[in-house]
XYZ file of C-alpha atoms in Angstrom:
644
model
C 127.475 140.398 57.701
C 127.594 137.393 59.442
C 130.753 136.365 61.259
C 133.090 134.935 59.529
C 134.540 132.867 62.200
C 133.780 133.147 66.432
C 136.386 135.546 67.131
C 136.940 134.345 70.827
C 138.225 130.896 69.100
C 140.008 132.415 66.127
C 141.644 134.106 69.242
C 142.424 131.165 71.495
C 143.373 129.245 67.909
C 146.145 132.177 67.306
C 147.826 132.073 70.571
C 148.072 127.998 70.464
C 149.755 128.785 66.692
C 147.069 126.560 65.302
C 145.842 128.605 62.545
C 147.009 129.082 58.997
C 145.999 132.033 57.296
C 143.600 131.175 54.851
C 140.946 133.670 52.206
C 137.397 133.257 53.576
C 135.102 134.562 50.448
C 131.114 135.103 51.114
C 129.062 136.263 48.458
C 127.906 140.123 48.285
C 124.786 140.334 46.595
C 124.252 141.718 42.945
C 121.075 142.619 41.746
C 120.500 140.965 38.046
C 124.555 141.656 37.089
C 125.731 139.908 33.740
C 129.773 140.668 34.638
C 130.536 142.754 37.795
C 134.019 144.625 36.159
C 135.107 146.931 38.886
C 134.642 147.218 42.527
C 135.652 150.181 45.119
C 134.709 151.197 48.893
C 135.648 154.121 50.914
C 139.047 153.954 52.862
C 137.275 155.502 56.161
C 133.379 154.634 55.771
C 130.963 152.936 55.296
C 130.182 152.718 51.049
C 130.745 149.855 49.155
C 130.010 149.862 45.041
C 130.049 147.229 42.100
C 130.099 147.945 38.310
C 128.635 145.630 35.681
C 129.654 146.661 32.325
C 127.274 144.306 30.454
C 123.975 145.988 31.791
C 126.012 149.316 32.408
C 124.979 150.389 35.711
C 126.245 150.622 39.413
C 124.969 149.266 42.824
C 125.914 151.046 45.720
C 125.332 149.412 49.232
C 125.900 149.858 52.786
C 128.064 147.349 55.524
C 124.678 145.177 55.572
C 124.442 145.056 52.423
C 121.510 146.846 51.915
C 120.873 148.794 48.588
C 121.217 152.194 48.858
C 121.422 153.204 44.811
C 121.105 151.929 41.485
C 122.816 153.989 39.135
C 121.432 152.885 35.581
C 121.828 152.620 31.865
C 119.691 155.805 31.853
C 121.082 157.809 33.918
C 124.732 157.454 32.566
C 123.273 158.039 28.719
C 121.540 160.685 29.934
C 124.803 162.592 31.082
C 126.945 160.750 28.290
C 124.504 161.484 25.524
C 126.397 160.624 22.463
C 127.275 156.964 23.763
C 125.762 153.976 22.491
C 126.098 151.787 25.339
C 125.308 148.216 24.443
C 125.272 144.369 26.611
C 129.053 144.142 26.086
C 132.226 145.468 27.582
C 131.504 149.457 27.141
C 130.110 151.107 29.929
C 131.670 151.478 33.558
C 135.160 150.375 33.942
C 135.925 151.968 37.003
C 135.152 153.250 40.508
C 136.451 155.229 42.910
C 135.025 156.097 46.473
C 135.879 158.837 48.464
C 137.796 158.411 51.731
C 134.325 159.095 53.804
C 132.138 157.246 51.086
C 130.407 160.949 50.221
C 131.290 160.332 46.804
C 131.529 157.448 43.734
C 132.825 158.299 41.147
C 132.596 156.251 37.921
C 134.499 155.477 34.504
C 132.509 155.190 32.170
C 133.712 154.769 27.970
C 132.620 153.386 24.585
C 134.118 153.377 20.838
C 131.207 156.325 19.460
C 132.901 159.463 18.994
C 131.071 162.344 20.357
C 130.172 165.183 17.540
C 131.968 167.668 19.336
C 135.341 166.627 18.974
C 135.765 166.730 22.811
C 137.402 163.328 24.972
C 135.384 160.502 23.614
C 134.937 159.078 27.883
C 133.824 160.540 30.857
C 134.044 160.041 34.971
C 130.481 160.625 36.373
C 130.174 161.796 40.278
C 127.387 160.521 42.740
C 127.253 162.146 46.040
C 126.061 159.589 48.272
C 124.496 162.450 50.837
C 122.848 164.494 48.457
C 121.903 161.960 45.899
C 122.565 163.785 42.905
C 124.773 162.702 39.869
C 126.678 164.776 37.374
C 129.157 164.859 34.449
C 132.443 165.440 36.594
C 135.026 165.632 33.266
C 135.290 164.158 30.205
C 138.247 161.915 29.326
C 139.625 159.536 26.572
C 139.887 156.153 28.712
C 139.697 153.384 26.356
C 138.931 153.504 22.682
C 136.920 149.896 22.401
C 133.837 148.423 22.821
C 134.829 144.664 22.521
C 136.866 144.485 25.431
C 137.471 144.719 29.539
C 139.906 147.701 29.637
C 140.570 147.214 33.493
C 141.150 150.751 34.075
C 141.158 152.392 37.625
C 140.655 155.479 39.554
C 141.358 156.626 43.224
C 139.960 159.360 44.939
C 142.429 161.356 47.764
C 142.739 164.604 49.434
C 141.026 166.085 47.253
C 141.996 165.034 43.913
C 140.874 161.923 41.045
C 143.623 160.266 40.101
C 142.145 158.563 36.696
C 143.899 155.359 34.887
C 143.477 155.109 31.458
C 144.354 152.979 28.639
C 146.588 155.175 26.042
C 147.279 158.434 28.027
C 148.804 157.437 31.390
C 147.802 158.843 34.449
C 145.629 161.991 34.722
C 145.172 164.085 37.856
C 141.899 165.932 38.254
C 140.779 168.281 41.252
C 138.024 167.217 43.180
C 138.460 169.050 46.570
C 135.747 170.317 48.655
C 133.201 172.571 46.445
C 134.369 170.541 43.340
C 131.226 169.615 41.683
C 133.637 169.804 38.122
C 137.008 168.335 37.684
C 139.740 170.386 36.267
C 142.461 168.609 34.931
C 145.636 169.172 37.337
C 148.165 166.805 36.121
C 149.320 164.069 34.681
C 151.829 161.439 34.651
C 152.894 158.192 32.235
C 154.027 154.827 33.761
C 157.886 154.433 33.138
C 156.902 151.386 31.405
C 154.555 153.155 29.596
C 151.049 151.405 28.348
C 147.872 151.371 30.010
C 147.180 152.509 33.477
C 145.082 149.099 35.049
C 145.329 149.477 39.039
C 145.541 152.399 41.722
C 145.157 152.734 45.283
C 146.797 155.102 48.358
C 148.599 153.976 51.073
C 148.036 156.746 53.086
C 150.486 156.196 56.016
C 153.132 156.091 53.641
C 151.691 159.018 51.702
C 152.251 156.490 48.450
C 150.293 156.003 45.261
C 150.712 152.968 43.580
C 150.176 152.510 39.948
C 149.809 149.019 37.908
C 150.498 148.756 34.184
C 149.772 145.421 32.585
C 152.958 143.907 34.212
C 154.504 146.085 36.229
C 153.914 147.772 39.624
C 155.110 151.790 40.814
C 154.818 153.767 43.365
C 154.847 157.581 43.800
C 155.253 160.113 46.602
C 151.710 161.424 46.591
C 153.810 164.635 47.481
C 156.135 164.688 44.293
C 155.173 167.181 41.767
C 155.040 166.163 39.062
C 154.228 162.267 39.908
C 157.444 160.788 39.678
C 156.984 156.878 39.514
C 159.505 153.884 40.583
C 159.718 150.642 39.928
C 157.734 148.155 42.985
C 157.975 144.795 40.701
C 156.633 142.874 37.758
C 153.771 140.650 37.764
C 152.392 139.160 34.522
C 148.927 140.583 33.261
C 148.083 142.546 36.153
C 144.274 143.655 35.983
C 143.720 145.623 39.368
C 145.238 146.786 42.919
C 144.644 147.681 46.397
C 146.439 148.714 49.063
C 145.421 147.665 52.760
C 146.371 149.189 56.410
C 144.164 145.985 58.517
C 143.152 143.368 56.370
C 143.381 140.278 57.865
C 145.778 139.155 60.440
C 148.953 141.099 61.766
C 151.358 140.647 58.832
C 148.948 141.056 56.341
C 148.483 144.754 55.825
C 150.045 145.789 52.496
C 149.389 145.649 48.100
C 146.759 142.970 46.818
C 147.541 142.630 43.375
C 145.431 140.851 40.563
C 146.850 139.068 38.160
C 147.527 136.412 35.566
C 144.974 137.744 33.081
C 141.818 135.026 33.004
C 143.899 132.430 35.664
C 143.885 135.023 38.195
C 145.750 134.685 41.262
C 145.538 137.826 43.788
C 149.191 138.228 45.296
C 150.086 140.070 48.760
C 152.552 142.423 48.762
C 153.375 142.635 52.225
C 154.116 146.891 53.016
C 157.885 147.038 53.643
C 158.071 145.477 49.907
C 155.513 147.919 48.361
C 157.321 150.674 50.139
C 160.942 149.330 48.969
C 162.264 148.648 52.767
C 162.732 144.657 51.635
C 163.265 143.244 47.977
C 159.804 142.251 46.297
C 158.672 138.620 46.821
C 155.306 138.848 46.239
C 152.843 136.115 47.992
C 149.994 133.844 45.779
C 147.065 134.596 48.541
C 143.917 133.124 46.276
C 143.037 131.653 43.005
C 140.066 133.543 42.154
C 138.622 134.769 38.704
C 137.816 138.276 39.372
C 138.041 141.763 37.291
C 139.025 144.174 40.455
C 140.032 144.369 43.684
C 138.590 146.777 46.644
C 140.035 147.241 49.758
C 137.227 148.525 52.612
C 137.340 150.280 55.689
C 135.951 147.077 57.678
C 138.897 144.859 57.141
C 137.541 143.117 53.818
C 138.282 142.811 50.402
C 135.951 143.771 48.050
C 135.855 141.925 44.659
C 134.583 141.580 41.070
C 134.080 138.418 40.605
C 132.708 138.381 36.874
C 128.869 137.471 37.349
C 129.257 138.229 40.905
C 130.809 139.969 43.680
C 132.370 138.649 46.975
C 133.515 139.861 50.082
C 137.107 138.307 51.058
C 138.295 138.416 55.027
C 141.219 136.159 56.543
C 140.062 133.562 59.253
C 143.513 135.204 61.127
C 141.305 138.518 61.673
C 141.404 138.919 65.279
C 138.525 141.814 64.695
C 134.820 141.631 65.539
C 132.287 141.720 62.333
C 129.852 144.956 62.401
C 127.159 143.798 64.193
C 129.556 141.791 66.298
C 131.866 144.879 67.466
C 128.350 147.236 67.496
C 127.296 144.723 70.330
C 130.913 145.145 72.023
C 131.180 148.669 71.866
C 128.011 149.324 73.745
C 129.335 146.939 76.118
C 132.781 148.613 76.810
C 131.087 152.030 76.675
C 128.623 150.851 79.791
C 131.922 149.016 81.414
C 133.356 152.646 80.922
C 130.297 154.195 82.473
C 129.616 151.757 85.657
C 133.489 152.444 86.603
C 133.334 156.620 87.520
C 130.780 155.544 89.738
C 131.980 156.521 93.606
C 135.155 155.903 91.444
C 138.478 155.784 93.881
C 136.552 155.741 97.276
C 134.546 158.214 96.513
C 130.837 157.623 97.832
C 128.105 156.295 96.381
C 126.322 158.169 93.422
C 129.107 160.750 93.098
C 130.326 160.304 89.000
C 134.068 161.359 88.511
C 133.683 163.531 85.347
C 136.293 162.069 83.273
C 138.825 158.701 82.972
C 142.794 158.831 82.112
C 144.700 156.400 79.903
C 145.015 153.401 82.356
C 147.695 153.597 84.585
C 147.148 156.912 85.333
C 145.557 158.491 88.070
C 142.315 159.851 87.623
C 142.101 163.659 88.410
C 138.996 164.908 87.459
C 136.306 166.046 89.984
C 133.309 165.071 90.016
C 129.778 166.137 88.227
C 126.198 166.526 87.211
C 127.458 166.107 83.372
C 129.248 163.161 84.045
C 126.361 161.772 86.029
C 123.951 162.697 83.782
C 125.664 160.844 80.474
C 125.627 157.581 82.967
C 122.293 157.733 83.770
C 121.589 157.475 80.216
C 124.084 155.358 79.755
C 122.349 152.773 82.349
C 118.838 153.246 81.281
C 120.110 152.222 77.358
C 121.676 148.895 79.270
C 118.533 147.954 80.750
C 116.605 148.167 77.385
C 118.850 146.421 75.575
C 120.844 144.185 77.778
C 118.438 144.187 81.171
C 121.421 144.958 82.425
C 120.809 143.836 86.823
C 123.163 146.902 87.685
C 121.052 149.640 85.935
C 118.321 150.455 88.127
C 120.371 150.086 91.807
C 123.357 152.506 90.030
C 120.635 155.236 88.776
C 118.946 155.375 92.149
C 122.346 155.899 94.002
C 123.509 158.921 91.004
C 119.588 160.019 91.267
C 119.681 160.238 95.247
C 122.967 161.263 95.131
C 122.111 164.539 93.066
C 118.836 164.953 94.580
C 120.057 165.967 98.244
C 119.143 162.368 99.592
C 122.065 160.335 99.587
C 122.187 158.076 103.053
C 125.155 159.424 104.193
C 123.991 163.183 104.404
C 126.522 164.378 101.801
C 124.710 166.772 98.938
C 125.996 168.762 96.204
C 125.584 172.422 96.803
C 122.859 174.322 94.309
C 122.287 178.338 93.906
C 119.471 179.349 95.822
C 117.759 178.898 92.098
C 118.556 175.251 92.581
C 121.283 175.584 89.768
C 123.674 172.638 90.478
C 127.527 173.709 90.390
C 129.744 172.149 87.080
C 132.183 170.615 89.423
C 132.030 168.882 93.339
C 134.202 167.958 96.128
C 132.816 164.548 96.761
C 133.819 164.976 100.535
C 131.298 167.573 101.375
C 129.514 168.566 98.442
C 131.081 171.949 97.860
C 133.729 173.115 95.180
C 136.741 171.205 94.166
C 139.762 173.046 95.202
C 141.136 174.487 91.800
C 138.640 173.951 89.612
C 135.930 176.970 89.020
C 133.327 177.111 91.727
C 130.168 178.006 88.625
C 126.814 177.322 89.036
C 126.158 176.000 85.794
C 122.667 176.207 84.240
C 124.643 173.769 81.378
C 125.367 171.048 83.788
C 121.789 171.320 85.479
C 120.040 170.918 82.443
C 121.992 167.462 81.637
C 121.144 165.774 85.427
C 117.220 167.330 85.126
C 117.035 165.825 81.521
C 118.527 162.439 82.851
C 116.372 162.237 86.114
C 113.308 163.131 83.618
C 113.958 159.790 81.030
C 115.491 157.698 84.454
C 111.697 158.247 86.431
C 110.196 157.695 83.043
C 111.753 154.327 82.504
C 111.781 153.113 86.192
C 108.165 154.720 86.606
C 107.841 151.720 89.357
C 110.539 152.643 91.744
C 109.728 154.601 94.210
C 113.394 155.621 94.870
C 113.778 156.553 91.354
C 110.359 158.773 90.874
C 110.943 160.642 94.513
C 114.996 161.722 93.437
C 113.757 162.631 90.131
C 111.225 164.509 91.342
C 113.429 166.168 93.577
C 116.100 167.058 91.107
C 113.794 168.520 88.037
C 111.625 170.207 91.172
C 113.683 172.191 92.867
C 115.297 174.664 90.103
C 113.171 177.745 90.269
C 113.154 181.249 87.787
C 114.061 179.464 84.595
C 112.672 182.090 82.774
C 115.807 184.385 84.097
C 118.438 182.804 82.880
C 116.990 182.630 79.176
C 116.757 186.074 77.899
C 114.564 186.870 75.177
C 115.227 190.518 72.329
C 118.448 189.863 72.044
C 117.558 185.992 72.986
C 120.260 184.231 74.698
C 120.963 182.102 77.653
C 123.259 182.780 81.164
C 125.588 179.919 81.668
C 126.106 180.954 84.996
C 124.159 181.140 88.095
C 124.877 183.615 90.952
C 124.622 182.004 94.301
C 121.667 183.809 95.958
C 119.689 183.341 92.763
C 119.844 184.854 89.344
C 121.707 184.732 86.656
C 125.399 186.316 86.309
C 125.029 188.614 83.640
C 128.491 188.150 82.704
C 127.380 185.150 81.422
C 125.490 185.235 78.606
C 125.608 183.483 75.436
C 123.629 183.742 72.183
C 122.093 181.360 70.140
C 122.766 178.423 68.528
C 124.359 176.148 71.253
C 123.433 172.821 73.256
C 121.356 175.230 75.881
C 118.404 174.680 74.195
C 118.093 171.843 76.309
C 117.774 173.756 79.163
C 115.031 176.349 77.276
C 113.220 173.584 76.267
C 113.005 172.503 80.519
C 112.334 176.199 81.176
C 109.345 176.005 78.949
C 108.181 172.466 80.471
C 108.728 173.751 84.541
C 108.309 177.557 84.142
C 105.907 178.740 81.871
C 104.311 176.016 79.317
C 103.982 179.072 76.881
C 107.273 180.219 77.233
C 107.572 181.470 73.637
C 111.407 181.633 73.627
C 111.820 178.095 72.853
C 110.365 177.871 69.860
C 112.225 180.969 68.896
C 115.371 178.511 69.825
C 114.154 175.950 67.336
C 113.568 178.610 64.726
C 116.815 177.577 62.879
C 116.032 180.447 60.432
C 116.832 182.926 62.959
C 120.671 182.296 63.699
C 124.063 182.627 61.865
C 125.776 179.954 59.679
C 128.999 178.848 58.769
C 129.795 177.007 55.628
C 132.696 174.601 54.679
C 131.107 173.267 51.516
C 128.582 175.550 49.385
C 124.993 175.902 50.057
C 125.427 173.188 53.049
C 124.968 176.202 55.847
C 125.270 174.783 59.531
C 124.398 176.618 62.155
C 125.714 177.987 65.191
C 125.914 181.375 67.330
C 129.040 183.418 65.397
C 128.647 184.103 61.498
C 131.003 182.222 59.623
C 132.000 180.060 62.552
C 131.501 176.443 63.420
C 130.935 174.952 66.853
C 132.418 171.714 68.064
C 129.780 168.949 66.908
C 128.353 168.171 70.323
C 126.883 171.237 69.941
C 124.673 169.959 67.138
C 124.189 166.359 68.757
C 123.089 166.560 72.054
C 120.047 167.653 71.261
C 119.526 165.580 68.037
C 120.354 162.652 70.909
C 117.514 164.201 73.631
C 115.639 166.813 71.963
C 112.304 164.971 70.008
C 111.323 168.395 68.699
C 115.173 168.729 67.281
C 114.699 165.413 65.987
C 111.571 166.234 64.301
C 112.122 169.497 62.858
C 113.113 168.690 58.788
C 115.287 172.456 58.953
C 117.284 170.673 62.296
C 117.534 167.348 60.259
C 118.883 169.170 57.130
C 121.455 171.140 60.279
C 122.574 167.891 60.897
C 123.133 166.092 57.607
C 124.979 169.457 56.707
C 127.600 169.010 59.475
C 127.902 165.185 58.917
C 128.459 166.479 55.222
C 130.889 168.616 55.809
C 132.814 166.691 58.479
C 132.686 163.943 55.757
C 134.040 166.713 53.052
C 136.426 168.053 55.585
C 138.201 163.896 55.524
C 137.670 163.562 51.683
C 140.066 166.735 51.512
C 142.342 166.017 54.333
C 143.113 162.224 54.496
C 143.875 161.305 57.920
C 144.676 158.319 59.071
C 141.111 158.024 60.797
C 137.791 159.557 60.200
C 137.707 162.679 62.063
C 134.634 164.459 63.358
C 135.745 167.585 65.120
C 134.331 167.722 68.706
C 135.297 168.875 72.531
C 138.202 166.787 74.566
C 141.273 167.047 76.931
C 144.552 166.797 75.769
C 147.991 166.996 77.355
C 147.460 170.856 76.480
C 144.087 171.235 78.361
C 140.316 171.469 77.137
C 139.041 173.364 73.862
C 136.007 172.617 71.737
C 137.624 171.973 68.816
C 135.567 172.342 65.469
C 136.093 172.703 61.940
C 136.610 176.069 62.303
C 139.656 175.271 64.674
C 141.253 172.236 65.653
C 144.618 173.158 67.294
C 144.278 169.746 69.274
C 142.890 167.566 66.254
C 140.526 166.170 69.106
C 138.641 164.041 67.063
C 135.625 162.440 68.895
C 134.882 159.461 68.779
C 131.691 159.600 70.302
C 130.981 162.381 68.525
C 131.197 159.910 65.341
C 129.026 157.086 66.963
C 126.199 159.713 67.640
C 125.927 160.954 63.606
C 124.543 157.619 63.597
C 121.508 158.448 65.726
C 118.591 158.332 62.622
C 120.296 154.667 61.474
C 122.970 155.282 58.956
C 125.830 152.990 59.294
C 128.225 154.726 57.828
C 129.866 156.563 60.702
C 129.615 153.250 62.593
C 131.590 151.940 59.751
C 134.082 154.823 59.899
C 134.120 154.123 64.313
């Protein structure tokens, strides 16, 4: 998307009080649509879909707007067999998306009776990851062909909520392994009539419900859904609810209605949530069949022929591409700044930062150094960033023993570089463990490797790197082969500990893959390592295995993405490919069941209680990575960018 307005002046504009909120439509495209009737995106990701009832099929695009499905006439029939779908109002009438945009799921009814006396309707279920679609229940919705129904559906921890037109509300399950709904509940407006608008407002843990001229809400917790009165509007036709649309006050209910003069109100939170009477807002004058709120900030709507995406020109936020451009920025920023952080001398890399204001207390490390080095060699590519070469030769010489000021980290006699350093002398921080790590050498060796490779010219560069990857000796030691496994730690005349060892699957493939490029080319361990056949599984949703080193157990998810970040073999193997679109699956599942507030990929952190790798397995910190996110984007998707 382009931007909508330059943020730095919409910025300046706001604090001079010189803006007035106003819509700001642009037009999403439609591929050949007759009347767009329903519109829906994930709350948390990146998956945006439009409706047309008149040619009876579904588009389904990413944040660029780039077609990513076409759901068809065909394909509905052939799951809805005893429809006779025609160029009028029959067809879809409503969409749902998942929280993590994994799946769609669409209304679809017509006037023909089925022959087998079952629901004449039914909601159909695409899974955006797999690509498959499927009869997910059958339900009466709407018992016309001649007209727009308006009907609604919204998908939440784990259960449909379905509008329809003469039955209320019904609740259906749709939790992790799902691939059926099972009807769970069901509810009828106070007012009674048709169901036309729902949507979550999942702070509040509220669902809102619209008949034709009235708006509820519900404690998504009350069992059974026990509905009270929000406020009347006139001929409502669709709702949304929104946490950051827009400017500061402008979170809240978007309500459609007025029948064919529509006029999309703003119900500002505290009203939809009954802490202030209801005074709804007019926002827009718009002719439009639904209303979609998405996780970037927009409005998505059904604008009869066509669709449009609506923003405020009060949004302080960055477009896509915009904040994509930022973030790398900030992350680099973050990067350049534990650099002979606090005094400390050149080419020593504190390991960690603290919330700002707080001291940092981390020592430093070969990990840390290692994720700036990459860090600085992606700013050079893409920015030519003037600090990226003069910063990697400091870290390089720094690591490599030939620092100007005679200060080295100390390395087993197998050259295996300790996890954490006193910057003052190059041995062990006081209180932190004195390891040898072979987990922390293998991240500086395969930084120094990409850092000469890129800066093949400097001299400074090429004689560190050399000096770093050439010094380790006996890799073949520390990775054991019958049972296979690797030693994390390195004793400090040489050799492994043999305390140490830990089997297969985990992010030390990295350093078998350098054992089998500096010890023995032949080595045939490592391509037992990438054999992901050979090691146990865990699975969250069924028949999406992911793999790790304990049956039935996942690992945090850095496990997974380091080397589908540094690993071209990983990258290239289709089984490692399908390892990671299972754990972006399930991580995606995981939020489609849960709700949080934010998209939550499970991955290692400090908290106020102190380090764990937290996974799906257990979370007892929640640390939810954001980098972790960012890097499920590695083979282009933008979903997960969407969901950062």
């Amino acid at each position: 998307m382009k931007p909508l307005l330059p943020t730095a002046i919409t910025a300046v504009a706001l604090a001079l009080g010189k803006v007035t909120a106003a819509p700001v439509l642009s037009p999403w495209p439609l591929s050949g649509f007759n009347d767009a009737v329903a519109s829906a995106a994930a709350r948390l990701g990146g998956t945006y879909a439009v409706a047309d009832a008149y040619e009876d099929k579904v588009e389904i695009r990413d944040i660029r707007q780039k077609l990513r499905r076409t759901i068809t006439r065909t394909d509905i029939l052939t799951l809805l067999p005893w429809m006779s779908l025609d160029g009028g109002p029959d067809g879809p009438s409503g969409l749902a998306v998942s929280d993590s945009g994994r799946l769609v799921f669409l209304l679809v009814h017509d006037d023909t009776a089925p022959s087998d006396g079952g629901p004449t309707d039914g909601v159909l279920r695409y899974d955006t990851l797999d690509e498959t679609l499927r009869l997910f229940c059958r339900v009466n919705l709407f018992d016309r062909g001649d007209r727009f129904p308006w009907l609604a559906a919204v998908h939440y921890q784990g259960r449909l909520y379905v509008g329809t037109a003469a039955d209320g509300l019904r609740v259906f399950s749709a939790g992790l392994n799902d691939s059926v709904g099972t009807l769970v509940g069901s509810a009828a407006l106070p007012g009674g009539g048709p169901v036309r608008g729902l949507a979550v407002d999942a702070t509040a843990g509220l669902l809102f419900a619209a008949g034709s001229n009235a708006l509820y809400r519900a404690a998504l917790t009350s069992s059974p859904l026990t509905f009270q009165l929000v406020g009347h509007l006139s001929e409502i036709r669709a709702i949304a609810f929104s946490s950051h649309f827009g400017g500061p006050t402008q979170a809240g209910l978007y309500v459609l209605a007025g029948g064919a003069s529509n006029v999309l109100y703003h119900v500002p939170s505290a009203q939809a949530r009954g802490h202030q009477p209801f005074a709804p807002g007019m926002y827009l004058t718009v002719s439009a069949h639904d209303v979609a709120a998405t996780a970037c900030g927009r409005l998505l709507l059904a604008t009869d022929e066509t669709a449009h995406l609506l923003a405020d020109n009060t949004d302080p936020r960055l477009d896509f591409d915009a904040w994509l451009t930022n973030e790398l920025d900030q992350v680099i920023h973050f990067a350049k700044a534990l650099v002979a952080a606090d005094g400390r001398g050149a080419g020593w890399v504190t390991d960690a930062d603290t919330a700002q204001g707080l001291p940092r207390f981390h020592p430093c490390s070969p990990d840390g150094a290692a994720w700036v080095v990459l860090g600085l060699l992606l700013a050079d590519v893409v920015r030519g960033d003037a600090q990226a070469l003069p910063l990697t030769r400091d870290i390089l010489r720094r690591h490599a023993g030939l620092a100007p000021d005679g200060v080295a980290p100390q390395r087993s006699a197998d050259g295996i570089y300790r996890h954490w350093y006193n910057p003052t002398n190059g041995g062990p921080y006081p209180g932190w463990d004195t390891e040898f790590a072979t987990l922390s050498t293998m991240k500086i060796v395969a930084a120094a490797v990409r850092a000469r490779r890129h800066f093949r010219n400097d001299s400074v560069v090429r004689i560190a790197a050399d000096t770093i990857a050439n010094t380790i000796r006996n890799h073949a030691a520390y990775v054991r082969e019958q049972p296979d496994g690797l030693y994390f730690k390195a004793l400090p005349g040489g050799g492994p500990d043999v305390w140490s060892l830990s089997l297969p699957f985990h992010e030390g493939i990295l350093f078998v893959e350098q054992a089998a490029a500096f010890a023995d080319p032949v080595l045939p361990r490592y391509a037992r390592w990438l054999d992901r056949a050979r090691w146990p599984t865990a699975e969250l949703v069924t028949g999406k295995p992911v793999t790790g080193n304990v049956p039935g157990w996942f690992q945090a998810a850095f496990v997974t993405l380091y080397p589908w970040l540094l690993q071209k073999d990983f990258r290239s193997s289709p089984a490692w490919q399908h390892q990671v679109k299972h754990l972006w699956y399930s991580q995606a599942a995981w939020n489609d069941a849960n709700g949080p507030q934010w998209f939550a990929v499970f991955s290692a952190g400090t908290t106020p209680g102190g380090y764990n790798a937290d996974s799906l397995s257990h979370h007892p910190h929640d640390i939810a990575s954001f980098p972790a996110l960012l890097a499920f984007c590695a083979a282009g998707d933008t979903a997960p960018a969407v969901s950062a």
